[in-house]
Coordinates of C-alpha atoms (C1' of nucleotides) in Angstrom, one line a residue:
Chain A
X1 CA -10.0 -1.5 19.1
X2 CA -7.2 1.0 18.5
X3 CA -4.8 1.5 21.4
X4 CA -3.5 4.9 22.1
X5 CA 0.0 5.2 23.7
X6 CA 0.3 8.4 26.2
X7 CA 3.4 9.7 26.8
X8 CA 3.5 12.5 29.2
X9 CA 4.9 13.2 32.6
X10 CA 2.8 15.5 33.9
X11 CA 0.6 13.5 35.9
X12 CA -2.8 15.7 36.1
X13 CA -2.2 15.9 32.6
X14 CA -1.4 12.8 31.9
X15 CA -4.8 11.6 33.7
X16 CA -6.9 14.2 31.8
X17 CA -5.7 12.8 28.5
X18 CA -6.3 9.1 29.6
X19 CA -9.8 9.5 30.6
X20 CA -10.7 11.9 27.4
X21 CA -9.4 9.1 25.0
X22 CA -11.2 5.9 27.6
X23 CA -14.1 7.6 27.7
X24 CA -14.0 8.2 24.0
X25 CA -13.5 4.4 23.8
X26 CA -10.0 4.1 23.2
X27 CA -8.0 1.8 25.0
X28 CA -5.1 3.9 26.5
X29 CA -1.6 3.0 27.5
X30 CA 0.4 5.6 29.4
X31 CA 4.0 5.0 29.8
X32 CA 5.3 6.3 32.7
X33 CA 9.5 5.2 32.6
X34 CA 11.5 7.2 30.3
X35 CA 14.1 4.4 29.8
X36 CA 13.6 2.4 26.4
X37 CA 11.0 4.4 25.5
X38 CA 10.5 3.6 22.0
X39 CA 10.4 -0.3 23.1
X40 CA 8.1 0.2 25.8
X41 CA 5.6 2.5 23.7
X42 CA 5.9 -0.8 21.2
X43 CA 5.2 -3.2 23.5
X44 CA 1.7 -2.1 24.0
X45 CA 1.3 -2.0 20.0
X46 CA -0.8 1.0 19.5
X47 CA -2.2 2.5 16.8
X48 CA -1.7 5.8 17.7
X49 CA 0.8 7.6 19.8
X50 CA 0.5 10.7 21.6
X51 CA 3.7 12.7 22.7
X52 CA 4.7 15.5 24.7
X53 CA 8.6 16.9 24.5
X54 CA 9.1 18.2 27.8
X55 CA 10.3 14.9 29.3
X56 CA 12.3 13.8 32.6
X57 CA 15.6 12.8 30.5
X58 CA 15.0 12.4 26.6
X59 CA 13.7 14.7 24.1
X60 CA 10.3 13.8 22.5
X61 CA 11.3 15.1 19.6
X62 CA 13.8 12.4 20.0
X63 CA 11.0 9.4 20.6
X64 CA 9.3 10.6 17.8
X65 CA 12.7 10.3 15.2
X66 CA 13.0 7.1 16.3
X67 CA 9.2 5.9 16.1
X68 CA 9.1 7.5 12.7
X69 CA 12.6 5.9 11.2
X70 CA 11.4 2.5 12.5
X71 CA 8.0 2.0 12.2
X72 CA 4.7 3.6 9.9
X73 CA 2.8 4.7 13.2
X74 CA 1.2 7.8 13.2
X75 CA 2.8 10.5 16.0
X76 CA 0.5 13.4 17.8
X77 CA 2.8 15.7 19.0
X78 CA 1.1 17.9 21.8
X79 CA 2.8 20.0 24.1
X80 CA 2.5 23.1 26.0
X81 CA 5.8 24.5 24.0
X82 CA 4.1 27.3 21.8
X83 CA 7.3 27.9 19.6
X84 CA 7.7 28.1 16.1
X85 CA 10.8 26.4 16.0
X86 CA 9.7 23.4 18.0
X87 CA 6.5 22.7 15.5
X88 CA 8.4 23.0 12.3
X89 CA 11.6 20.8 14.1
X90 CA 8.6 18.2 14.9
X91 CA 7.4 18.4 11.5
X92 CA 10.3 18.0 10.1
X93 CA 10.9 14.9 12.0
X94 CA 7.8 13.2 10.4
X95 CA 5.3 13.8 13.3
X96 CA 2.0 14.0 11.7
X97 CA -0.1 16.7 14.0
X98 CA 1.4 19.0 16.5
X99 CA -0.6 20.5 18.7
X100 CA -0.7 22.9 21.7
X101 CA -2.0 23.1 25.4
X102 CA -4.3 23.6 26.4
X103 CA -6.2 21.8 23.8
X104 CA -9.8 21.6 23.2
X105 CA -11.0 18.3 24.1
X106 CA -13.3 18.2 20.6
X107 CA -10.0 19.3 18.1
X108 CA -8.0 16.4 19.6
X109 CA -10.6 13.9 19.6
X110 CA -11.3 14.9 16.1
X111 CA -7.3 15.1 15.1
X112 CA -6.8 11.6 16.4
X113 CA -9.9 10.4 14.8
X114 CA -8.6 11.8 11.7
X115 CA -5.1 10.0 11.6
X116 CA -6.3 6.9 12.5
X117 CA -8.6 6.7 9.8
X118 CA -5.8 7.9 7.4
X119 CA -3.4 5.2 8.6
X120 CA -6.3 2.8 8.3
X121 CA -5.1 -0.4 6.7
X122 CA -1.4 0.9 7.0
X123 CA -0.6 -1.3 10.0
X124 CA 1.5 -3.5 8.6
X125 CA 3.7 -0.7 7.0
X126 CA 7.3 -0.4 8.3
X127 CA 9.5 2.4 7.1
X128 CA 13.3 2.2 6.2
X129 CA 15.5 5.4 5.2
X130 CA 13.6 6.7 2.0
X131 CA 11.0 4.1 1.6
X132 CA 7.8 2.3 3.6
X133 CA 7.1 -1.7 3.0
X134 CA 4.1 -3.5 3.7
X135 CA 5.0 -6.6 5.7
X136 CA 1.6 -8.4 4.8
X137 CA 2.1 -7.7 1.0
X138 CA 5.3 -7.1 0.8
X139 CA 4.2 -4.0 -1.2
X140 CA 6.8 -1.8 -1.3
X141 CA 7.0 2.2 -1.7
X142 CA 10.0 4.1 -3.0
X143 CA 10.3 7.2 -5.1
X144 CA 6.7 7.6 -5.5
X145 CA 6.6 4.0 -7.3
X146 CA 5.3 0.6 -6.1
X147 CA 6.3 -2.9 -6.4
X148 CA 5.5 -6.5 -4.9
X149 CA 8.1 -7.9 -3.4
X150 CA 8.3 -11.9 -3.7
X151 CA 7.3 -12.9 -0.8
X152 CA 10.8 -13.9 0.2
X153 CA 12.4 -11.2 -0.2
X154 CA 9.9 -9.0 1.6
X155 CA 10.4 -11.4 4.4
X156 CA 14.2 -10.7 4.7
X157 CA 13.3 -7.2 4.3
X158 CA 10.9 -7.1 7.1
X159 CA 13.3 -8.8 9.5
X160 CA 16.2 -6.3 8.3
X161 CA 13.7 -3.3 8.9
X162 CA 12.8 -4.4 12.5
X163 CA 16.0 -4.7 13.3
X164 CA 17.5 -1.5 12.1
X165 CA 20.8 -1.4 11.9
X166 CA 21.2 -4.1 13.9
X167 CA 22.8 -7.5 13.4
X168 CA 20.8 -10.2 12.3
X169 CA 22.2 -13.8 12.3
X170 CA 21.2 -16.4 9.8
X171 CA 19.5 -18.2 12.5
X172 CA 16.9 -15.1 12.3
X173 CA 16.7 -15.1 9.3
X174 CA 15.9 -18.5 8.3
X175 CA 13.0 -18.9 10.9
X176 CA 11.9 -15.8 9.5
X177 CA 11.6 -17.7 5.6
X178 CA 11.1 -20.7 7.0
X179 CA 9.5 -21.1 10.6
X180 CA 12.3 -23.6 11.3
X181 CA 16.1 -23.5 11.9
X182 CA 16.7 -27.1 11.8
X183 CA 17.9 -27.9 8.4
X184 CA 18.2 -25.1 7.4
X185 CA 20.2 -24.9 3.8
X186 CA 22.7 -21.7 4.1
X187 CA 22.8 -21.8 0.8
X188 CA 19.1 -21.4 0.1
X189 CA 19.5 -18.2 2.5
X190 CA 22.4 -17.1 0.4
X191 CA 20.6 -17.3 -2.9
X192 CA 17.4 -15.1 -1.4
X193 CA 19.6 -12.4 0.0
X194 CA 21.2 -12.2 -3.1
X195 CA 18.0 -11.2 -4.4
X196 CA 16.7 -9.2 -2.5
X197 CA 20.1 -7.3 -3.0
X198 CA 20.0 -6.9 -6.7
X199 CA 16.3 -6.1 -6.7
X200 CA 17.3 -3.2 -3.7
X201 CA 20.5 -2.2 -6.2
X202 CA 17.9 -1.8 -9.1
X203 CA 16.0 0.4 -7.2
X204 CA 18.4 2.4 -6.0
X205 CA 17.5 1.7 -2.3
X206 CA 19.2 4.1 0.5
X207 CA 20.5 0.8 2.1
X208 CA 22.3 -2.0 1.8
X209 CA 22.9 -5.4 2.9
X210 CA 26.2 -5.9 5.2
X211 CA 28.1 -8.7 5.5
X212 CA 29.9 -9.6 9.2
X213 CA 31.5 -12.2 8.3
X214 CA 30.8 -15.3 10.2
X215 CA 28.1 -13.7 12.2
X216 CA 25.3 -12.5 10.0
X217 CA 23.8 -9.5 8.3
X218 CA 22.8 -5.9 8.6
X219 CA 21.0 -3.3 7.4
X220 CA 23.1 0.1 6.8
X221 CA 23.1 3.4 5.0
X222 CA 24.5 3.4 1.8
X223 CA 28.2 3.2 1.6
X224 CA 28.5 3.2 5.7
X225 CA 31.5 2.4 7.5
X226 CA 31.0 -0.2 10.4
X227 CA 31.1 2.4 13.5
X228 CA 29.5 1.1 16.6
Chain B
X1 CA 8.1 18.1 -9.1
X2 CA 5.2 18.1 -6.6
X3 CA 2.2 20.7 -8.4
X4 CA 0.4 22.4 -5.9
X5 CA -3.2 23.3 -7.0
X6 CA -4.7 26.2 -5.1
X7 CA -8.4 26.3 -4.7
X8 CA -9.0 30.4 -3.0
X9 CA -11.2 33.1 -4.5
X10 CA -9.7 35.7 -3.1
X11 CA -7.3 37.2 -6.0
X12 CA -5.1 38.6 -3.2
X13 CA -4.8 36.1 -1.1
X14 CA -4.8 33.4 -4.4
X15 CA -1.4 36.0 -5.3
X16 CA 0.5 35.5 -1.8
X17 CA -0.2 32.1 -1.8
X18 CA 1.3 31.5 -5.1
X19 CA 4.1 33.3 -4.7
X20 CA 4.8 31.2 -1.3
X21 CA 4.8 27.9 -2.9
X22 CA 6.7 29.3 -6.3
X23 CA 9.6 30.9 -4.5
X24 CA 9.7 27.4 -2.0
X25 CA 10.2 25.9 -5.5
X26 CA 6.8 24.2 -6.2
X27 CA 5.0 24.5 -9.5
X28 CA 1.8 25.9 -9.1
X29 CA -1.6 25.6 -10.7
X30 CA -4.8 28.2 -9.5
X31 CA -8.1 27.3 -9.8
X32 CA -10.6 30.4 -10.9
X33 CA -13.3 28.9 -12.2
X34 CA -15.6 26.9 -10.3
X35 CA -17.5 24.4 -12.3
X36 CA -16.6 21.0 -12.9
X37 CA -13.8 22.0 -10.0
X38 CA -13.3 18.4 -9.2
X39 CA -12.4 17.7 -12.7
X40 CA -10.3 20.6 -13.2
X41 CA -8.4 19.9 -9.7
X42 CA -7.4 16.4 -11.5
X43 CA -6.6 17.4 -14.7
X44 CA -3.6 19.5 -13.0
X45 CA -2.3 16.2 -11.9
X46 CA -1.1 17.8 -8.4
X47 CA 0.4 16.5 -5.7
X48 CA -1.6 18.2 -2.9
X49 CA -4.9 20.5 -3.0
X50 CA -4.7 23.9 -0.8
X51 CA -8.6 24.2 -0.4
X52 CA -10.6 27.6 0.6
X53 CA -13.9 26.7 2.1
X54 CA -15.8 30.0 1.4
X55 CA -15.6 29.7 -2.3
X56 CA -18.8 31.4 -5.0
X57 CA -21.6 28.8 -5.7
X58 CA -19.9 25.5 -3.9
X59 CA -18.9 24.5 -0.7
X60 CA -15.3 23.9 -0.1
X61 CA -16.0 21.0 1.9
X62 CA -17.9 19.5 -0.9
X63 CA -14.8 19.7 -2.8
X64 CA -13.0 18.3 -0.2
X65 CA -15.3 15.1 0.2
X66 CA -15.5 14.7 -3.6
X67 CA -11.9 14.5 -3.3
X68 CA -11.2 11.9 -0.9
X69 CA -13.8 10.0 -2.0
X70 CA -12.4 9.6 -5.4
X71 CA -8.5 9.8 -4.9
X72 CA -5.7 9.4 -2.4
X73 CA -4.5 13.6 -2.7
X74 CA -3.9 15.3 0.4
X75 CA -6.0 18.4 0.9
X76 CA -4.8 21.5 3.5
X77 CA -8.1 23.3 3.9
X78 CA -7.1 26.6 5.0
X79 CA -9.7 29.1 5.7
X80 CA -10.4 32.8 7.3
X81 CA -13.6 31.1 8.8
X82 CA -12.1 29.7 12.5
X83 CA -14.7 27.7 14.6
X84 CA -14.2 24.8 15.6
X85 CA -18.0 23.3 14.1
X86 CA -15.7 23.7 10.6
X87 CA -12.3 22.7 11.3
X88 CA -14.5 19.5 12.9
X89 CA -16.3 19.3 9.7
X90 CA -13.5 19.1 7.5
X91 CA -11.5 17.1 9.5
X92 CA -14.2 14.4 9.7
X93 CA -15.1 14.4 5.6
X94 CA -10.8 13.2 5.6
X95 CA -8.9 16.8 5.0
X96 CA -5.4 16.0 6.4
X97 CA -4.5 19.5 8.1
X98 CA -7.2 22.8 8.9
X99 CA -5.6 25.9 9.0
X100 CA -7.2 29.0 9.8
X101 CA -5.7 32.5 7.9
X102 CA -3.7 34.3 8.8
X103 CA -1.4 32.1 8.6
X104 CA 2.7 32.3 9.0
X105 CA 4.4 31.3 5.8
X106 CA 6.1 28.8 8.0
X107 CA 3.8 27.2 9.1
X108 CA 2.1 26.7 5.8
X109 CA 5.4 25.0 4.2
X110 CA 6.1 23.1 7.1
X111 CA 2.8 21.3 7.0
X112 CA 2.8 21.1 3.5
X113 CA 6.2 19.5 3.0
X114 CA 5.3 17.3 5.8
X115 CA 2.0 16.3 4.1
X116 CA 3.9 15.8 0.8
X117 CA 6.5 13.3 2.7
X118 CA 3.8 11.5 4.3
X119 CA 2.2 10.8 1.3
X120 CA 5.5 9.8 -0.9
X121 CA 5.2 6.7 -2.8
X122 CA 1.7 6.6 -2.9
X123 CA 0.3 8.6 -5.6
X124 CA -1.3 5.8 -7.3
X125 CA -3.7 5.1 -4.4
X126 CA -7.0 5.3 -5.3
X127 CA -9.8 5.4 -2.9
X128 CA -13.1 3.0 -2.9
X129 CA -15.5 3.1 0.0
X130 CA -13.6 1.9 3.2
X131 CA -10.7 0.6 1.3
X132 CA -7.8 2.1 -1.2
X133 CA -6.4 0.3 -3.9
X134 CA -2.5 0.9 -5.6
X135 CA -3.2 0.9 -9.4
X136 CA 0.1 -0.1 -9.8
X137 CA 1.1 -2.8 -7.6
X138 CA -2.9 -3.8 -7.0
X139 CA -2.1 -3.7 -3.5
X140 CA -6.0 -3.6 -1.6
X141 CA -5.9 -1.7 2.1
X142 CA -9.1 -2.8 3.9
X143 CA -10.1 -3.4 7.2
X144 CA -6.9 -3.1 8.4
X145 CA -5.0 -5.5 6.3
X146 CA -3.9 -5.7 2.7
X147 CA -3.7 -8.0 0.0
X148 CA -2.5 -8.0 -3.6
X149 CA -4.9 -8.6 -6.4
X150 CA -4.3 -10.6 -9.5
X151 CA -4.0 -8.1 -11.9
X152 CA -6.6 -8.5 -14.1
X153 CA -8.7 -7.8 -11.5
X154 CA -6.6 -5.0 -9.9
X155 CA -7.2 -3.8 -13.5
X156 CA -10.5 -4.0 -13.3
X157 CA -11.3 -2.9 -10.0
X158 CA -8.9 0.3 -10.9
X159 CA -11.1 1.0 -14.1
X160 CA -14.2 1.1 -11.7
X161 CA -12.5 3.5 -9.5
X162 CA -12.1 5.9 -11.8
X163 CA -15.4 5.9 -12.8
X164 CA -17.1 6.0 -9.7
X165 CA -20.7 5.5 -9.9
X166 CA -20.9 5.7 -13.4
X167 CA -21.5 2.8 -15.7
X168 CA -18.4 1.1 -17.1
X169 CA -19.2 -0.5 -20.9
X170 CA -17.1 -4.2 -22.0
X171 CA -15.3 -2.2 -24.1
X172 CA -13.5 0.1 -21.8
X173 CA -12.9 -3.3 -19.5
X174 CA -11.7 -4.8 -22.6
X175 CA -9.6 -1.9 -23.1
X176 CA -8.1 -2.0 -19.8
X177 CA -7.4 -5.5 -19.4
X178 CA -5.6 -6.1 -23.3
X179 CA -5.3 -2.9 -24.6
X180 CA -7.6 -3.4 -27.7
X181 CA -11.2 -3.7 -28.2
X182 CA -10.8 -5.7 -31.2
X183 CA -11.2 -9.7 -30.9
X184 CA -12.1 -9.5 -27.6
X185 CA -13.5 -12.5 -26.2
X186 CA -16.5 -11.8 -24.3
X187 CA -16.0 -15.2 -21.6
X188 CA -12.4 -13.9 -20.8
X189 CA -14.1 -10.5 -19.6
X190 CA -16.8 -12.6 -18.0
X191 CA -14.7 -14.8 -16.0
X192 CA -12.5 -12.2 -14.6
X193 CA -15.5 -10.3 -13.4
X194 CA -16.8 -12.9 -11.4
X195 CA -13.7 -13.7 -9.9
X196 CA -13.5 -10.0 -9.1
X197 CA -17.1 -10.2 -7.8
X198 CA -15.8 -13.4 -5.5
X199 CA -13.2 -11.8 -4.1
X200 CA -15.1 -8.7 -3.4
X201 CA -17.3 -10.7 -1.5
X202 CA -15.1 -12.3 0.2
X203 CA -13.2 -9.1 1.9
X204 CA -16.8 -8.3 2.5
X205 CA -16.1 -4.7 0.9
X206 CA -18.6 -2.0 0.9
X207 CA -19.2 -1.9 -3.2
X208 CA -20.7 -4.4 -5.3
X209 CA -20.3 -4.6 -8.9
X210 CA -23.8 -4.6 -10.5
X211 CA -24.6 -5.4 -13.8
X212 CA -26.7 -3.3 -16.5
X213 CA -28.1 -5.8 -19.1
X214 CA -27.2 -5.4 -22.3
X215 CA -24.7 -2.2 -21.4
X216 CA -22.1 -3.1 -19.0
X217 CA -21.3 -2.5 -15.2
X218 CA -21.1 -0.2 -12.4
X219 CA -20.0 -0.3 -9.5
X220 CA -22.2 1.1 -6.6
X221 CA -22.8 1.0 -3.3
X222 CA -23.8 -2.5 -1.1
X223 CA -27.5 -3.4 -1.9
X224 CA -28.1 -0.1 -3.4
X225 CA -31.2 0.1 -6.5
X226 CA -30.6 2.0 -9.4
X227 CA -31.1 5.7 -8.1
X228 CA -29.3 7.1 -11.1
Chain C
dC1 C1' -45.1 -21.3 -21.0
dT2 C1' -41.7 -21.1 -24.5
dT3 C1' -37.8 -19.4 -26.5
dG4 C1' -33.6 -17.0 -27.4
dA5 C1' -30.3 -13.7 -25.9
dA6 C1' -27.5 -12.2 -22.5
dC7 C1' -25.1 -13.3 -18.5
dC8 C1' -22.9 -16.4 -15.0
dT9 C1' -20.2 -20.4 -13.2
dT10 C1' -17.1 -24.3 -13.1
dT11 C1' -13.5 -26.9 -14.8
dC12 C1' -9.2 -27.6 -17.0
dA13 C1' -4.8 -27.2 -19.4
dG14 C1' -1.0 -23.9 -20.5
dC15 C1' 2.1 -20.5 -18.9
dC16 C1' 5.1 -17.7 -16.1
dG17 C1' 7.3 -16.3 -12.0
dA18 C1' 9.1 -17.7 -7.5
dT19 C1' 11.8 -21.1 -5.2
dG20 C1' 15.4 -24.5 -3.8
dT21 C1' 19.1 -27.4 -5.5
dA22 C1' 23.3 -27.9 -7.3
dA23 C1' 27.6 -26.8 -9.0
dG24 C1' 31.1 -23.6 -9.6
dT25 C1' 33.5 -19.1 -8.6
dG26 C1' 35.2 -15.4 -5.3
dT27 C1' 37.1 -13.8 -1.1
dT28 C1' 39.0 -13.7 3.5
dT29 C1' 41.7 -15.7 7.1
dT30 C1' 45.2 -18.5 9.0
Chain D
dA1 C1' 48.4 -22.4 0.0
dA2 C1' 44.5 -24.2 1.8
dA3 C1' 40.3 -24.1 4.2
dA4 C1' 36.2 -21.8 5.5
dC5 C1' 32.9 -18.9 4.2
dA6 C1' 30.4 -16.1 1.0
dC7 C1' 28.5 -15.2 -3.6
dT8 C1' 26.7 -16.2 -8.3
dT9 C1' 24.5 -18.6 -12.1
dA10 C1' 21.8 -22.1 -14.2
dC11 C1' 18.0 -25.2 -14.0
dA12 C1' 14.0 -28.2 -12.7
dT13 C1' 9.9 -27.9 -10.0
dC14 C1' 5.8 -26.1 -8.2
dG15 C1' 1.8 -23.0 -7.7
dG16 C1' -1.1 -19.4 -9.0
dC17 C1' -3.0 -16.7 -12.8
dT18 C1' -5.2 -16.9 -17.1
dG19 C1' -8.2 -17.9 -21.1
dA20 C1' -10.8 -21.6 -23.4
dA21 C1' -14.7 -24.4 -23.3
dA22 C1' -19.0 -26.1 -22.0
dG23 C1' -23.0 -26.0 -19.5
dG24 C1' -26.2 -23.5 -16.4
dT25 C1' -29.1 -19.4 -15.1
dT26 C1' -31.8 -15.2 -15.6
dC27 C1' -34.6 -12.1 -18.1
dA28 C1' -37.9 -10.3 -21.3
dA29 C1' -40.8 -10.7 -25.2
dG30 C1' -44.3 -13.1 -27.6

DNA sequence: CTTGAACCTTTCAGCCGATGTAAGTGTTTT
DNA sequence: AAAACACTTACATCGGCTGAAAGGTTCAAG
């Protein structure tokens, strides 16, 4: 079943929503440690994630630009912050419903229930800056346009967007095309990324390929420098 | 840019409304008659629906399920009519966002533009029971997963989408698949069905293709008879 | 039951796109 | 300048999609 992901640190709260969403017969994760957040909250893979903003050290608003700039989940924003200012900022950050508490039990059971079903069959969807790819198809979805990917490229792709802006060495890379790194041709590797490259030039991707020279690759903004 | 196609019988209100979404810079088309709405709604070619539910002689939520039964659009309902047995209603027939009036201006963009972002790149989805197909890719969401069609087939299953429940003659599926009814070759058409049909089956999906001796095909609902 | 028309299924060869190999060209570093 | 690494292009191979062909099945009328 779909797995909802709570993050709140109000504990009654936090118990309230987890037996709403069990008893509604969603499997519930609550995350409770507010360091490396966004890794813990994909850990549990849900298929939903609830948020608060008030939390003990980060900003949701935050959690929820990094969920939404890495990944195709859907993000419930609900909080007990009745501002306009914080529900357009959340908004704008790509959170999909924002509501406030107190909530009634029925509109967020329904709002949930909603969202998943619209994300239905979008589980494999990972988004990059400007675009969302499919990592079953390799579909992907760019300036309200769709291609197929060949399946090697969308591979590369797929590793590059779970890793974002993150080094990726070939080693990744070929068990990623291949399933193997023993003998593994570099060149082989070489002619698929420069594939992939020209295809993301022709579309006028947001990102590009990096080279770190005798390391690996990495995913970047458009005409970046190499900070960090 | 992104049409916005207002569905509100209210002239005032149908006034305001326009002139929020024309000064934020979207074009804007108003529904004022309401038969054949459906069909109007389409012709606009929009980008999102804004959707009364008090409207003369039909039911908004009608509209609304009509809608998302056919296409991929999002629809805002927004309505003066706030109880939660509605906003339930709608939610659960697939509107993406319930808003009840009055309404700040805000608010309204915000959710819109987020809608509109959240649904970039797929304006060619088309919806089937339980599953939604990308007329331009042939990408197939169902169940949770996706796959890409062949594209005859994606051609056409696309071609029955768009003529949901109706029936579909060999020439239009002629049409569709080589762009001229002239020397078609009947077997071609034949063979491409039933690999259709096979793969249908196979992803256990919700429609069947049935045929209609000596006129063509339809495509209708699992094990359903021939209620017009 | 017979018959013919319409429809369906299976098989097979041709074609096109994706892939890896190979060979050659650039680029960076020492 | 030379070596190491990275990139590009061309080409043969392979697999999946497609339409042709041939034979089988269903349906309705007589």
């Amino acid at each position: 079943m779909k797995r909802i992901v709570i993050v709140e640190d109000e504990p009654f709260m936090r118990d309230e929503l987890r037996e709403i969403f069990e008893k509604a017969g969603y499997p519930v994760t609550c995350i409770e440690e507010y360091d490396q957040v966004t890794e813990r909250i994909l850990e549990a893979a849900p298929s939903l994630v609830l948020l608060d903003i008030n939390l003990p050290g980060i900003s949701g608003f935050e959690i929820c630009r990094t969920l939404k700039r890495k990944t195709a989940l859907p993000v419930l924003v609900l909080t007990s912050r009745d501002q306009m200012k914080d529900e357009l900022h959340a908004l704008d950050l790509g959170a999909d419903e924002y509501l406030t508490k107190p909530c009634r039990k029925e509109r967020l059971l329904a709002r949930t229930a909603n969202l998943l079903r619209r994300y239905e069959g979008r589980g494999h969807l990972r988004g990059g800056e400007g675009f969302l790819l499919d990592s079953q198809t390799y579909t992907l979805y760019i300036h309200d346009q769709s291609f197929v990917l060949p399946p090697n490229q969308g591979k590369l792709l797929a590793v590059f967007l779970a890793h974002p802006d993150e080094l990726v060495t070939k080693e990744v890379l070929c068990t990623a095309l291949w399933g193997t790194t023993e003998y593994i041709d570099e060149n082989a590797l070489q002619v698929n990324l420069t594939r992939l490259k020209k295809t993301m030039k022709e579309l006028a991707m947001q990102q590009r390929i990096e080279t770190v020279r005798g390391l690996g690759y990495r995913l970047a903004a458009e005409g970046a420098t190499d900070e960090v």
